[in-house]
CSV table of C-alpha atoms in Angstrom, one decimal:
chain,number,residue,atom,x,y,z
A,1,MET,CA,-31.2,-43.4,1.2
A,2,SER,CA,-34.2,-42.3,-1.8
A,3,GLY,CA,-32.1,-41.3,-4.7
A,4,GLY,CA,-32.4,-37.6,-4.0
A,5,ARG,CA,-30.1,-35.3,-4.9
A,6,LEU,CA,-28.9,-31.8,-4.8
A,7,PHE,CA,-27.0,-29.4,-7.0
A,8,ILE,CA,-25.7,-26.3,-5.8
A,9,VAL,CA,-25.9,-24.2,-9.4
A,10,GLY,CA,-24.5,-21.2,-10.1
A,11,LEU,CA,-26.2,-19.3,-12.5
A,12,GLY,CA,-23.3,-17.0,-13.6
A,13,PRO,CA,-23.9,-13.0,-13.3
A,14,GLY,CA,-26.8,-13.0,-15.9
A,15,PRO,CA,-26.7,-13.3,-19.3
A,16,ALA,CA,-27.2,-16.9,-20.6
A,17,GLU,CA,-24.2,-16.7,-22.6
A,18,TRP,CA,-22.6,-16.7,-19.0
A,19,MET,CA,-24.0,-19.4,-17.6
A,20,THR,CA,-21.8,-23.2,-17.7
A,21,PRO,CA,-23.4,-25.8,-19.9
A,22,GLU,CA,-23.2,-28.4,-16.8
A,23,ALA,CA,-25.6,-25.5,-15.1
A,24,SER,CA,-28.3,-25.6,-17.8
A,25,ALA,CA,-28.2,-29.3,-17.8
A,26,ALA,CA,-28.7,-29.4,-14.0
A,27,LEU,CA,-32.0,-27.0,-14.6
A,28,ALA,CA,-33.4,-29.3,-16.9
A,29,GLU,CA,-33.3,-32.2,-15.2
A,30,ALA,CA,-34.4,-30.8,-11.8
A,31,SER,CA,-37.7,-31.4,-10.2
A,32,ASP,CA,-37.2,-28.3,-7.7
A,33,VAL,CA,-35.7,-25.1,-8.0
A,34,VAL,CA,-35.1,-23.2,-4.7
A,35,GLY,CA,-33.5,-19.9,-4.4
A,36,TYR,CA,-33.9,-16.4,-4.1
A,37,GLY,CA,-36.8,-14.8,-6.2
A,38,PRO,CA,-34.7,-13.1,-9.1
A,39,TYR,CA,-33.0,-16.2,-9.4
A,40,VAL,CA,-35.7,-18.2,-9.3
A,41,ASP,CA,-37.6,-16.3,-12.0
A,42,ARG,CA,-34.6,-16.6,-14.5
A,43,ILE,CA,-35.6,-20.4,-14.8
A,44,PRO,CA,-38.0,-20.7,-17.3
A,45,GLU,CA,-41.1,-22.7,-16.4
A,46,ARG,CA,-42.0,-26.0,-17.9
A,47,ALA,CA,-44.0,-29.2,-16.5
A,48,GLY,CA,-42.7,-31.2,-13.6
A,49,LEU,CA,-40.6,-28.0,-12.4
A,50,THR,CA,-41.8,-27.0,-9.3
A,51,LYS,CA,-40.2,-23.4,-7.9
A,52,HIS,CA,-39.6,-22.6,-4.5
A,53,ALA,CA,-38.6,-19.1,-4.5
A,54,SER,CA,-38.0,-17.0,-1.1
A,55,ASP,CA,-36.9,-13.9,0.2
A,56,ASN,CA,-33.6,-12.7,0.7
A,57,ARG,CA,-31.6,-13.3,3.8
A,58,VAL,CA,-33.0,-16.5,4.7
A,59,GLU,CA,-30.4,-18.4,3.3
A,60,VAL,CA,-30.1,-21.0,5.8
A,61,ASP,CA,-34.0,-21.9,5.6
A,62,ARG,CA,-34.0,-22.3,2.0
A,63,ALA,CA,-31.1,-24.5,2.3
A,64,ARG,CA,-33.0,-26.5,4.5
A,65,ARG,CA,-35.8,-26.8,2.8
A,66,ALA,CA,-34.0,-27.9,-0.2
A,67,LEU,CA,-32.0,-30.5,1.9
A,68,GLU,CA,-35.5,-32.0,3.1
A,69,LEU,CA,-36.6,-32.2,-0.3
A,70,ALA,CA,-33.4,-33.9,-1.4
A,71,GLU,CA,-33.9,-36.4,1.4
A,72,ALA,CA,-37.5,-37.2,0.2
A,73,GLY,CA,-36.3,-37.9,-2.9
A,74,ARG,CA,-36.8,-35.1,-5.1
A,75,SER,CA,-33.7,-34.0,-7.5
A,76,VAL,CA,-33.1,-30.1,-6.5
A,77,ALA,CA,-31.4,-27.4,-7.9
A,78,VAL,CA,-30.6,-24.7,-5.3
A,79,VAL,CA,-29.9,-21.7,-7.6
A,80,SER,CA,-27.5,-18.4,-7.0
A,81,GLY,CA,-26.5,-15.9,-9.3
A,82,GLY,CA,-22.7,-15.4,-10.4
A,83,ASP,CA,-20.8,-18.9,-8.3
A,84,PRO,CA,-22.6,-20.5,-5.7
A,85,GLY,CA,-19.3,-21.3,-4.3
A,86,VAL,CA,-18.3,-17.1,-3.5
A,87,PHE,CA,-20.6,-15.5,-1.2
A,88,ALA,CA,-23.8,-17.3,-2.1
A,89,MET,CA,-25.8,-20.9,-1.4
A,90,ALA,CA,-22.9,-23.5,-1.2
A,91,ALA,CA,-21.7,-22.3,2.4
A,92,ALA,CA,-25.1,-22.1,3.4
A,93,VAL,CA,-26.2,-25.7,2.5
A,94,PHE,CA,-23.1,-27.0,4.3
A,95,GLU,CA,-24.0,-24.9,7.6
A,96,ALA,CA,-27.9,-26.2,7.4
A,97,MET,CA,-26.2,-29.7,7.0
A,98,GLU,CA,-23.5,-29.5,9.8
A,99,ALA,CA,-26.8,-28.1,12.1
A,100,GLY,CA,-29.1,-30.8,10.7
A,101,PRO,CA,-29.4,-34.8,11.0
A,102,THR,CA,-27.0,-36.8,10.1
A,103,GLY,CA,-28.6,-38.6,7.4
A,104,TRP,CA,-28.4,-35.3,5.1
A,105,ARG,CA,-24.4,-35.9,5.0
A,106,GLU,CA,-25.5,-39.2,3.0
A,107,LEU,CA,-27.4,-36.9,0.3
A,108,ASP,CA,-25.9,-36.9,-3.4
A,109,ILE,CA,-24.7,-33.4,-3.5
A,110,ARG,CA,-22.6,-31.7,-6.0
A,111,VAL,CA,-21.6,-27.9,-6.6
A,112,LEU,CA,-21.4,-26.4,-9.9
A,113,PRO,CA,-19.5,-23.4,-10.4
A,114,GLY,CA,-19.9,-20.4,-12.2
A,115,VAL,CA,-18.6,-17.1,-13.2
A,116,SER,CA,-18.9,-14.9,-10.5
A,117,ALA,CA,-19.9,-11.1,-10.5
A,118,MET,CA,-16.2,-9.6,-10.2
A,119,GLN,CA,-15.1,-11.5,-13.3
A,120,ALA,CA,-17.7,-10.0,-15.2
A,121,ALA,CA,-17.2,-6.7,-14.0
A,122,ALA,CA,-13.2,-7.6,-14.3
A,123,ALA,CA,-13.7,-8.7,-18.0
A,124,ARG,CA,-15.8,-5.5,-18.5
A,125,LEU,CA,-13.2,-3.2,-17.2
A,126,GLY,CA,-9.9,-5.1,-18.9
A,127,ALA,CA,-7.7,-7.0,-16.4
A,128,PRO,CA,-8.1,-5.3,-12.7
A,129,LEU,CA,-8.0,-9.1,-11.2
A,130,GLY,CA,-4.6,-9.9,-13.3
A,131,HIS,CA,-2.8,-9.9,-10.1
A,132,ASP,CA,-3.2,-11.3,-6.4
A,133,PHE,CA,-6.5,-10.3,-4.8
A,134,CYS,CA,-8.9,-10.5,-2.3
A,135,ALA,CA,-12.5,-10.6,-2.2
A,136,ILE,CA,-15.0,-8.9,1.2
A,137,SER,CA,-18.3,-9.0,1.5
A,138,LEU,CA,-19.0,-5.6,3.0
A,139,SER,CA,-22.6,-7.2,4.8
A,140,ASP,CA,-22.1,-7.4,8.4
A,141,ASN,CA,-25.5,-9.2,8.9
A,142,LEU,CA,-22.9,-12.3,9.6
A,143,LYS,CA,-19.7,-10.8,10.9
A,144,PRO,CA,-19.0,-8.2,13.1
A,145,TRP,CA,-17.7,-4.8,11.8
A,146,THR,CA,-14.3,-5.2,13.3
A,147,VAL,CA,-13.6,-8.1,11.2
A,148,ILE,CA,-14.2,-6.6,8.0
A,149,GLU,CA,-11.9,-3.2,9.0
A,150,ARG,CA,-9.0,-6.0,10.3
A,151,ARG,CA,-9.8,-7.5,6.8
A,152,LEU,CA,-9.6,-4.1,5.0
A,153,ARG,CA,-6.7,-3.3,6.8
A,154,ALA,CA,-4.8,-6.7,5.7
A,155,ALA,CA,-6.4,-5.9,2.1
A,156,ALA,CA,-3.9,-2.5,2.3
A,157,ASP,CA,-1.2,-4.0,3.9
A,158,GLY,CA,-0.8,-6.5,1.3
A,159,ASP,CA,-1.4,-4.1,-1.4
A,160,PHE,CA,-4.3,-6.9,-3.2
A,161,VAL,CA,-6.2,-5.5,-5.5
A,162,ILE,CA,-9.9,-5.7,-3.5
A,163,ALA,CA,-13.4,-6.4,-4.8
A,164,PHE,CA,-15.9,-5.9,-2.5
A,165,TYR,CA,-19.5,-7.8,-2.6
A,166,ASN,CA,-22.4,-6.5,-0.8
A,167,PRO,CA,-21.3,-3.4,-0.4
A,168,ALA,CA,-24.4,-1.8,0.5
A,169,SER,CA,-28.3,-2.4,0.9
A,170,LYS,CA,-31.2,-0.4,2.0
A,171,ALA,CA,-31.0,-1.4,5.5
A,172,ARG,CA,-27.3,-0.9,5.8
A,173,PRO,CA,-26.0,1.8,3.3
A,174,GLY,CA,-23.3,2.9,5.9
A,175,GLN,CA,-20.5,0.4,5.3
A,176,ILE,CA,-19.4,1.2,2.1
A,177,HIS,CA,-18.8,4.4,3.5
A,178,GLU,CA,-16.5,3.5,6.2
A,179,ALA,CA,-14.9,1.3,4.5
A,180,PHE,CA,-13.9,4.0,1.9
A,181,GLY,CA,-13.1,6.2,4.8
A,182,LEU,CA,-10.6,3.8,6.6
A,183,LEU,CA,-8.5,2.7,2.7
A,184,ARG,CA,-8.1,6.5,2.2
A,185,SER,CA,-6.4,6.6,5.5
A,186,LEU,CA,-4.2,3.3,4.3
A,187,LYS,CA,-3.8,4.0,0.2
A,188,ASN,CA,-3.0,6.5,-2.2
A,189,GLY,CA,-5.9,8.7,-3.3
A,190,SER,CA,-4.8,8.4,-6.7
A,191,THR,CA,-5.7,4.2,-6.7
A,192,PRO,CA,-8.0,3.4,-9.5
A,193,VAL,CA,-11.7,2.7,-8.2
A,194,ALA,CA,-14.5,0.8,-10.1
A,195,PHE,CA,-18.2,0.8,-9.6
A,196,ALA,CA,-19.5,-2.2,-12.2
A,197,ARG,CA,-23.4,-2.5,-12.0
A,198,ALA,CA,-25.2,-4.8,-13.1
A,199,VAL,CA,-22.8,-6.5,-15.7
A,200,GLY,CA,-24.3,-7.8,-18.5
A,201,ARG,CA,-27.7,-6.7,-17.4
A,202,PRO,CA,-29.5,-4.1,-19.3
A,203,ASP,CA,-29.2,-1.9,-17.0
A,204,GLU,CA,-25.6,-2.1,-16.6
A,205,ARG,CA,-23.6,0.8,-15.3
A,206,ILE,CA,-19.7,1.6,-14.8
A,207,VAL,CA,-18.1,4.2,-13.4
A,208,LEU,CA,-14.5,4.7,-13.2
A,209,THR,CA,-12.7,6.7,-10.8
A,210,THR,CA,-9.9,6.8,-8.1
A,211,LEU,CA,-10.4,6.3,-4.2
A,212,ALA,CA,-10.0,10.2,-3.2
A,213,GLU,CA,-12.5,10.8,-5.7
A,214,ALA,CA,-15.3,8.0,-5.4
A,215,ASP,CA,-18.5,8.7,-4.3
A,216,PRO,CA,-19.4,5.3,-2.6
A,217,GLY,CA,-23.0,6.5,-2.7
A,218,LEU,CA,-22.9,4.8,-6.2
A,219,ALA,CA,-22.6,1.2,-4.8
A,220,ASP,CA,-26.0,-0.8,-4.3
A,221,MET,CA,-27.0,-4.4,-4.0
A,222,SER,CA,-26.1,-5.0,-7.5
A,223,THR,CA,-22.9,-3.2,-7.7
A,224,LEU,CA,-19.2,-5.1,-7.2
A,225,VAL,CA,-16.9,-2.3,-6.6
A,226,LEU,CA,-13.0,-3.0,-7.5
A,227,VAL,CA,-10.4,-1.0,-5.4
A,228,GLY,CA,-6.8,-1.3,-7.3
A,229,SER,CA,-3.3,-1.8,-6.1
A,230,SER,CA,-0.5,0.3,-6.4
A,231,GLU,CA,0.3,-1.5,-9.6
A,232,THR,CA,-3.5,-1.1,-10.6
A,233,ARG,CA,-3.8,1.5,-13.9
A,234,PHE,CA,-6.0,3.0,-16.5
A,235,LEU,CA,-4.7,2.9,-19.6
A,236,GLU,CA,-6.5,5.7,-22.3
A,237,ARG,CA,-8.3,4.7,-25.4
A,238,PRO,CA,-8.7,7.4,-28.5
A,239,GLY,CA,-12.1,9.4,-28.5
A,240,ASP,CA,-14.5,9.1,-25.9
A,241,GLU,CA,-13.9,5.9,-25.0
A,242,ARG,CA,-13.7,4.6,-21.7
A,243,PRO,CA,-10.4,3.7,-20.8
A,244,TRP,CA,-9.3,0.5,-19.9
A,245,LEU,CA,-8.4,-0.8,-16.3
A,246,TYR,CA,-6.0,-3.7,-15.5
A,247,THR,CA,-3.5,-4.9,-12.9
A,248,PRO,CA,0.0,-6.1,-14.5
A,249,ARG,CA,1.4,-9.1,-14.0
A,250,THR,CA,4.6,-7.8,-13.1
A,251,TYR,CA,5.4,-5.8,-9.8
A,252,GLY,CA,7.3,-3.0,-9.2
A,253,ALA,CA,8.6,-2.7,-12.7
A,254,GLY,CA,7.2,0.9,-13.4
A,255,ARG,CA,8.9,2.8,-10.2
B,1,MET,CA,-9.0,0.6,-39.1
B,2,SER,CA,-9.2,-2.8,-40.5
B,3,GLY,CA,-12.2,-4.4,-39.0
B,4,GLY,CA,-10.3,-6.9,-37.2
B,5,ARG,CA,-10.9,-7.9,-33.7
B,6,LEU,CA,-9.2,-9.4,-30.3
B,7,PHE,CA,-11.3,-11.7,-28.0
B,8,ILE,CA,-9.6,-12.9,-24.6
B,9,VAL,CA,-11.4,-16.0,-24.3
B,10,GLY,CA,-11.4,-18.1,-21.1
B,11,LEU,CA,-11.8,-22.0,-21.8
B,12,GLY,CA,-12.5,-23.1,-18.1
B,13,PRO,CA,-10.7,-25.3,-16.1
B,14,GLY,CA,-11.0,-28.2,-18.5
B,15,PRO,CA,-14.4,-30.1,-19.0
B,16,ALA,CA,-16.5,-28.7,-22.4
B,17,GLU,CA,-19.4,-28.9,-19.5
B,18,TRP,CA,-17.5,-25.8,-17.7
B,19,MET,CA,-16.8,-23.3,-20.6
B,20,THR,CA,-19.1,-20.6,-21.1
B,21,PRO,CA,-21.8,-20.5,-24.4
B,22,GLU,CA,-20.0,-17.1,-24.9
B,23,ALA,CA,-16.6,-18.5,-25.1
B,24,SER,CA,-17.8,-21.6,-27.6
B,25,ALA,CA,-19.0,-18.9,-29.7
B,26,ALA,CA,-16.2,-17.0,-29.9
B,27,LEU,CA,-14.3,-19.9,-30.8
B,28,ALA,CA,-16.6,-21.0,-33.6
B,29,GLU,CA,-15.5,-17.4,-35.0
B,30,ALA,CA,-12.5,-16.8,-34.7
B,31,SER,CA,-9.7,-17.1,-37.9
B,32,ASP,CA,-7.2,-17.5,-35.6
B,33,VAL,CA,-6.1,-18.8,-32.2
B,34,VAL,CA,-3.3,-18.0,-29.8
B,35,GLY,CA,-2.6,-18.8,-26.8
B,36,TYR,CA,0.1,-21.8,-24.6
B,37,GLY,CA,0.1,-25.2,-26.2
B,38,PRO,CA,-2.2,-27.3,-23.9
B,39,TYR,CA,-4.9,-24.7,-24.3
B,40,VAL,CA,-4.7,-24.0,-28.2
B,41,ASP,CA,-4.8,-28.3,-28.5
B,42,ARG,CA,-8.4,-28.2,-26.6
B,43,ILE,CA,-9.5,-26.2,-29.8
B,44,PRO,CA,-11.1,-28.6,-32.3
B,45,GLU,CA,-9.4,-27.9,-35.7
B,46,ARG,CA,-11.6,-26.8,-38.4
B,47,ALA,CA,-11.2,-25.4,-41.9
B,48,GLY,CA,-10.3,-21.4,-42.2
B,49,LEU,CA,-8.8,-21.9,-38.3
B,50,THR,CA,-5.1,-21.1,-38.0
B,51,LYS,CA,-3.7,-22.0,-34.5
B,52,HIS,CA,-0.7,-20.1,-33.1
B,53,ALA,CA,0.5,-22.2,-30.3
B,54,SER,CA,3.6,-21.1,-28.2
B,55,ASP,CA,5.5,-22.0,-25.3
B,56,ASN,CA,4.8,-20.8,-21.7
B,57,ARG,CA,6.6,-18.1,-20.0
B,58,VAL,CA,6.3,-16.1,-23.3
B,59,GLU,CA,2.7,-14.1,-22.5
B,60,VAL,CA,4.1,-10.6,-23.6
B,61,ASP,CA,5.3,-12.1,-27.0
B,62,ARG,CA,1.8,-14.0,-27.4
B,63,ALA,CA,0.3,-11.2,-26.9
B,64,ARG,CA,2.0,-8.8,-29.1
B,65,ARG,CA,1.4,-11.3,-31.9
B,66,ALA,CA,-2.2,-11.6,-31.3
B,67,LEU,CA,-2.8,-7.6,-31.5
B,68,GLU,CA,-0.6,-7.9,-34.5
B,69,LEU,CA,-3.0,-10.5,-36.4
B,70,ALA,CA,-6.0,-8.4,-34.9
B,71,GLU,CA,-4.3,-5.0,-36.4
B,72,ALA,CA,-4.2,-7.0,-39.8
B,73,GLY,CA,-7.8,-7.2,-40.1
B,74,ARG,CA,-7.9,-11.2,-38.7
B,75,SER,CA,-10.8,-12.3,-36.2
B,76,VAL,CA,-8.6,-13.5,-33.4
B,77,ALA,CA,-8.8,-15.7,-29.7
B,78,VAL,CA,-6.1,-15.3,-27.5
B,79,VAL,CA,-7.1,-18.4,-25.2
B,80,SER,CA,-6.2,-19.1,-21.4
B,81,GLY,CA,-7.1,-22.0,-19.1
B,82,GLY,CA,-9.8,-20.6,-16.4
B,83,ASP,CA,-10.8,-16.9,-16.4
B,84,PRO,CA,-8.3,-15.0,-18.8
B,85,GLY,CA,-8.5,-12.3,-16.1
B,86,VAL,CA,-7.2,-14.3,-13.1
B,87,PHE,CA,-3.7,-14.6,-13.5
B,88,ALA,CA,-3.6,-15.5,-17.6
B,89,MET,CA,-3.7,-13.6,-20.6
B,90,ALA,CA,-5.8,-10.6,-20.2
B,91,ALA,CA,-3.3,-8.8,-18.4
B,92,ALA,CA,-0.5,-9.8,-20.6
B,93,VAL,CA,-2.5,-8.2,-23.5
B,94,PHE,CA,-3.2,-4.8,-21.7
B,95,GLU,CA,0.6,-4.8,-21.1
B,96,ALA,CA,1.4,-5.6,-24.2
B,97,MET,CA,-1.3,-2.6,-25.4
B,98,GLU,CA,0.3,-0.2,-23.3
B,99,ALA,CA,3.8,-0.9,-24.2
B,100,GLY,CA,2.8,-1.2,-28.1
B,101,PRO,CA,1.9,1.3,-30.9
B,102,THR,CA,-1.4,4.2,-29.9
B,103,GLY,CA,-3.2,2.1,-33.2
B,104,TRP,CA,-3.6,-0.7,-30.9
B,105,ARG,CA,-5.6,0.9,-28.2
B,106,GLU,CA,-8.3,1.5,-31.1
B,107,LEU,CA,-8.5,-2.1,-31.5
B,108,ASP,CA,-12.0,-4.2,-30.8
B,109,ILE,CA,-11.2,-6.2,-27.9
B,110,ARG,CA,-13.2,-8.0,-25.3
B,111,VAL,CA,-12.6,-10.3,-22.5
B,112,LEU,CA,-15.0,-13.1,-22.4
B,113,PRO,CA,-14.9,-14.3,-18.3
B,114,GLY,CA,-14.4,-18.0,-17.5
B,115,VAL,CA,-14.8,-20.5,-14.2
B,116,SER,CA,-11.0,-20.1,-12.6
B,117,ALA,CA,-9.3,-22.9,-11.3
B,118,MET,CA,-10.0,-22.0,-7.7
B,119,GLN,CA,-14.0,-22.4,-8.5
B,120,ALA,CA,-13.8,-25.5,-10.0
B,121,ALA,CA,-11.4,-26.8,-6.8
B,122,ALA,CA,-13.9,-25.0,-4.3
B,123,ALA,CA,-16.9,-26.6,-6.1
B,124,ARG,CA,-15.4,-30.1,-6.0
B,125,LEU,CA,-14.7,-29.5,-1.9
B,126,GLY,CA,-17.2,-28.0,-0.9
B,127,ALA,CA,-17.3,-24.4,-0.5
B,128,PRO,CA,-14.3,-23.1,1.0
B,129,LEU,CA,-14.4,-19.8,-0.5
B,130,GLY,CA,-17.8,-19.2,0.7
B,131,HIS,CA,-16.2,-16.0,2.9
B,132,ASP,CA,-13.6,-13.3,2.2
B,133,PHE,CA,-10.7,-14.6,0.8
B,134,CYS,CA,-7.8,-13.4,-1.2
B,135,ALA,CA,-5.8,-15.3,-4.6
B,136,ILE,CA,-2.2,-14.8,-4.6
B,137,SER,CA,0.1,-16.4,-7.5
B,138,LEU,CA,3.4,-17.8,-6.2
B,139,SER,CA,5.3,-17.5,-9.2
B,140,ASP,CA,8.1,-15.0,-8.4
B,141,ASN,CA,8.9,-14.6,-12.4
B,142,LEU,CA,7.3,-11.4,-12.3
B,143,LYS,CA,7.4,-10.0,-8.6
B,144,PRO,CA,10.3,-10.4,-6.1
B,145,TRP,CA,9.7,-13.1,-3.2
B,146,THR,CA,9.1,-9.9,-0.3
B,147,VAL,CA,6.2,-9.3,-2.0
B,148,ILE,CA,4.7,-12.3,-2.3
B,149,GLU,CA,5.8,-12.7,1.8
B,150,ARG,CA,4.4,-9.4,2.3
B,151,ARG,CA,1.3,-10.6,0.8
B,152,LEU,CA,1.1,-14.2,3.0
B,153,ARG,CA,1.4,-12.0,5.9
B,154,ALA,CA,-1.4,-9.8,5.2
B,155,ALA,CA,-3.8,-13.1,4.5
B,156,ALA,CA,-2.9,-14.5,8.1
B,157,ASP,CA,-3.3,-10.6,9.5
B,158,GLY,CA,-6.7,-10.7,7.7
B,159,ASP,CA,-7.5,-14.6,8.4
B,160,PHE,CA,-8.4,-14.8,4.8
B,161,VAL,CA,-8.9,-18.1,2.9
B,162,ILE,CA,-6.0,-18.3,0.7
B,163,ALA,CA,-6.0,-20.0,-2.7
B,164,PHE,CA,-2.8,-20.5,-4.4
B,165,TYR,CA,-1.9,-20.2,-8.1
B,166,ASN,CA,1.2,-21.3,-9.5
B,167,PRO,CA,2.0,-23.0,-6.5
B,168,ALA,CA,5.3,-24.7,-7.8
B,169,SER,CA,7.0,-25.3,-11.6
B,170,LYS,CA,9.9,-27.5,-12.0
B,171,ALA,CA,12.2,-24.6,-12.5
B,172,ARG,CA,10.9,-23.3,-9.1
B,173,PRO,CA,10.0,-26.1,-6.7
B,174,GLY,CA,10.9,-24.1,-3.3
B,175,GLN,CA,8.2,-21.3,-3.0
B,176,ILE,CA,5.7,-23.5,-1.9
B,177,HIS,CA,7.3,-24.8,1.1
B,178,GLU,CA,9.0,-21.3,1.8
B,179,ALA,CA,5.3,-20.4,1.6
B,180,PHE,CA,4.1,-23.4,4.1
B,181,GLY,CA,6.9,-22.8,6.3
B,182,LEU,CA,5.7,-18.7,6.7
B,183,LEU,CA,2.0,-19.6,7.6
B,184,ARG,CA,2.8,-22.3,9.7
B,185,SER,CA,4.7,-19.5,11.7
B,186,LEU,CA,1.4,-17.2,11.5
B,187,LYS,CA,-1.7,-19.5,11.7
B,188,ASN,CA,-3.2,-22.5,13.3
B,189,GLY,CA,-1.3,-26.1,12.6
B,190,SER,CA,-5.0,-27.8,12.6
B,191,THR,CA,-6.0,-25.0,9.6
B,192,PRO,CA,-7.6,-27.0,6.8
B,193,VAL,CA,-5.6,-26.7,3.7
B,194,ALA,CA,-6.6,-29.0,0.3
B,195,PHE,CA,-4.5,-29.3,-2.8
B,196,ALA,CA,-6.8,-29.7,-6.0
B,197,ARG,CA,-4.7,-31.2,-9.1
B,198,ALA,CA,-6.6,-30.9,-12.3
B,199,VAL,CA,-10.0,-30.8,-11.1
B,200,GLY,CA,-12.2,-32.1,-13.8
B,201,ARG,CA,-9.9,-33.7,-15.7
B,202,PRO,CA,-9.2,-37.6,-15.8
B,203,ASP,CA,-6.0,-37.2,-13.7
B,204,GLU,CA,-7.9,-35.3,-10.9
B,205,ARG,CA,-6.4,-35.7,-7.6
B,206,ILE,CA,-7.9,-34.0,-4.3
B,207,VAL,CA,-6.3,-33.9,-1.2
B,208,LEU,CA,-7.1,-32.7,2.4
B,209,THR,CA,-5.1,-32.2,5.2
B,210,THR,CA,-3.9,-29.9,7.5
B,211,LEU,CA,-1.6,-27.0,7.6
B,212,ALA,CA,0.6,-28.8,10.2
B,213,GLU,CA,0.6,-32.2,8.4
B,214,ALA,CA,0.8,-31.1,4.9
B,215,ASP,CA,3.7,-31.8,2.1
B,216,PRO,CA,3.9,-28.8,0.0
B,217,GLY,CA,6.0,-31.2,-2.4
B,218,LEU,CA,2.1,-32.2,-3.7
B,219,ALA,CA,1.8,-29.0,-5.3
B,220,ASP,CA,2.6,-28.7,-9.3
B,221,MET,CA,2.0,-26.5,-12.0
B,222,SER,CA,-1.9,-28.1,-12.2
B,223,THR,CA,-2.3,-27.9,-8.8
B,224,LEU,CA,-4.5,-25.4,-6.7
B,225,VAL,CA,-3.6,-25.1,-3.2
B,226,LEU,CA,-6.3,-23.8,-0.6
B,227,VAL,CA,-5.3,-22.7,2.9
B,228,GLY,CA,-8.3,-21.9,5.2
B,229,SER,CA,-9.3,-19.1,7.3
B,230,SER,CA,-9.8,-20.4,11.2
B,231,GLU,CA,-13.3,-20.4,10.2
B,232,THR,CA,-12.8,-23.0,7.3
B,233,ARG,CA,-13.4,-26.6,8.7
B,234,PHE,CA,-14.3,-30.1,7.5
B,235,LEU,CA,-17.6,-31.5,7.7
B,236,GLU,CA,-17.2,-35.3,8.1
B,237,ARG,CA,-19.3,-38.0,5.7
B,238,PRO,CA,-20.3,-41.6,6.5
B,239,GLY,CA,-18.3,-44.3,5.3
B,240,ASP,CA,-15.1,-43.7,3.4
B,241,GLU,CA,-16.6,-40.6,1.5
B,242,ARG,CA,-14.3,-37.3,1.9
B,243,PRO,CA,-15.2,-35.0,4.3
B,244,TRP,CA,-16.5,-31.7,2.4
B,245,LEU,CA,-14.7,-28.6,3.4
B,246,TYR,CA,-16.3,-25.5,3.7
B,247,THR,CA,-16.4,-21.9,5.5
B,248,PRO,CA,-19.3,-20.6,7.1
B,249,ARG,CA,-20.6,-17.2,5.9
B,250,THR,CA,-21.0,-16.3,9.7
B,251,TYR,CA,-17.7,-15.4,11.8
B,252,GLY,CA,-16.8,-16.6,15.0
B,253,ALA,CA,-20.4,-18.0,15.9
B,254,GLY,CA,-18.7,-21.3,16.9
B,255,ARG,CA,-16.2,-19.7,19.1
């Protein structure tokens, strides 16, 4: 062993005020930063830091590269937006480790949690995740649509609030439409829905609507989509302020 | 309107290195801190800061008090451990607001997200939340057991990873036993299970086991319980190091 180490770091949803001090400290000590280009771009340049930016959808290649660098004695930070443990790089690193040389399992590895996109969206909207919820990635790059459909049905059966990650991309614009089509057959049309795009960033955009009225085309790669439970509700505010959206902790009290 | 404001602040799971700079800044500016005693105790004393600590299980009273203080022109921070939007004070504040005077809806209110307990636990364990998951509170103070049972069945049907909040307390030691009993009838006994107690605090304790072997009695109020999906797995490490626990992003590849 060579003294290398690998930190899997969550940068949070965008603004520095949402990145933990632990993540900042790890980035300040790293010799190498590895990640998807836009996340690596968020790390300030400094002497002694080498950046390894890669394209999207090559997570395991990127993870392997990071493990190799750590094995060679470097102090490596693999960066993800949000929380690296939620639909992000942490799982990719352990996949690469499982498939790789046994020596990689001896490396000094730490996962540093962060605020995830659904939490930033929820904070901006009110408290939609205030009660039982589930998080589903709509990408079918890595799982068949039948699995996504099974989970959508279960989420509706369980009356969970649903947070959708990766709702759409240029390569697969259709899933969110299919998902909404299925949910409309299973849940009340008046169920609150929110499209929360780029929360905390300059191009933030929030759209509140209902399941019946929602245009799934509003979702892109930077959008977190929330679909309420039967309890999730809008709380109107005076004037032209956007209503709050929240899910009470009590179930069934209003019915 | 009097210029008061109310920030609903997430302190993170415990250590200062997991609290966001945004939360720290809000606490530095507050005139009043309102919350459950152990969380309020985490805020350093300083001139000009009044602390309002209350007992557990009086969330809506506490929320009402915070809204009254903000209405009176104070700069109020309502504090929760973890993320205030996840089974914590944010929903309680909006409940109090919905039931309270209309004027409360005009107040300057912001929710400041934080790292939640399941994320700290997941980071420590590896990447168990790397794929679709759900979060369920086992407290039946506020919802009937039939709702919890319905959600447990749905979580098993959907093969979600499950994060249990509030798995047990002195007043209700039994739910986690009932939940495990039900899950054992629905899921494979070899499903990985983790009990992650007080992660990041001096009394942190991690137990890895399986659904068949798990002792639900290990769970207390400070424990986050994770139950895997059919894909969640242990990744053995050399020597006596605890195995990593993770859920791959790919579904069904190994079967």
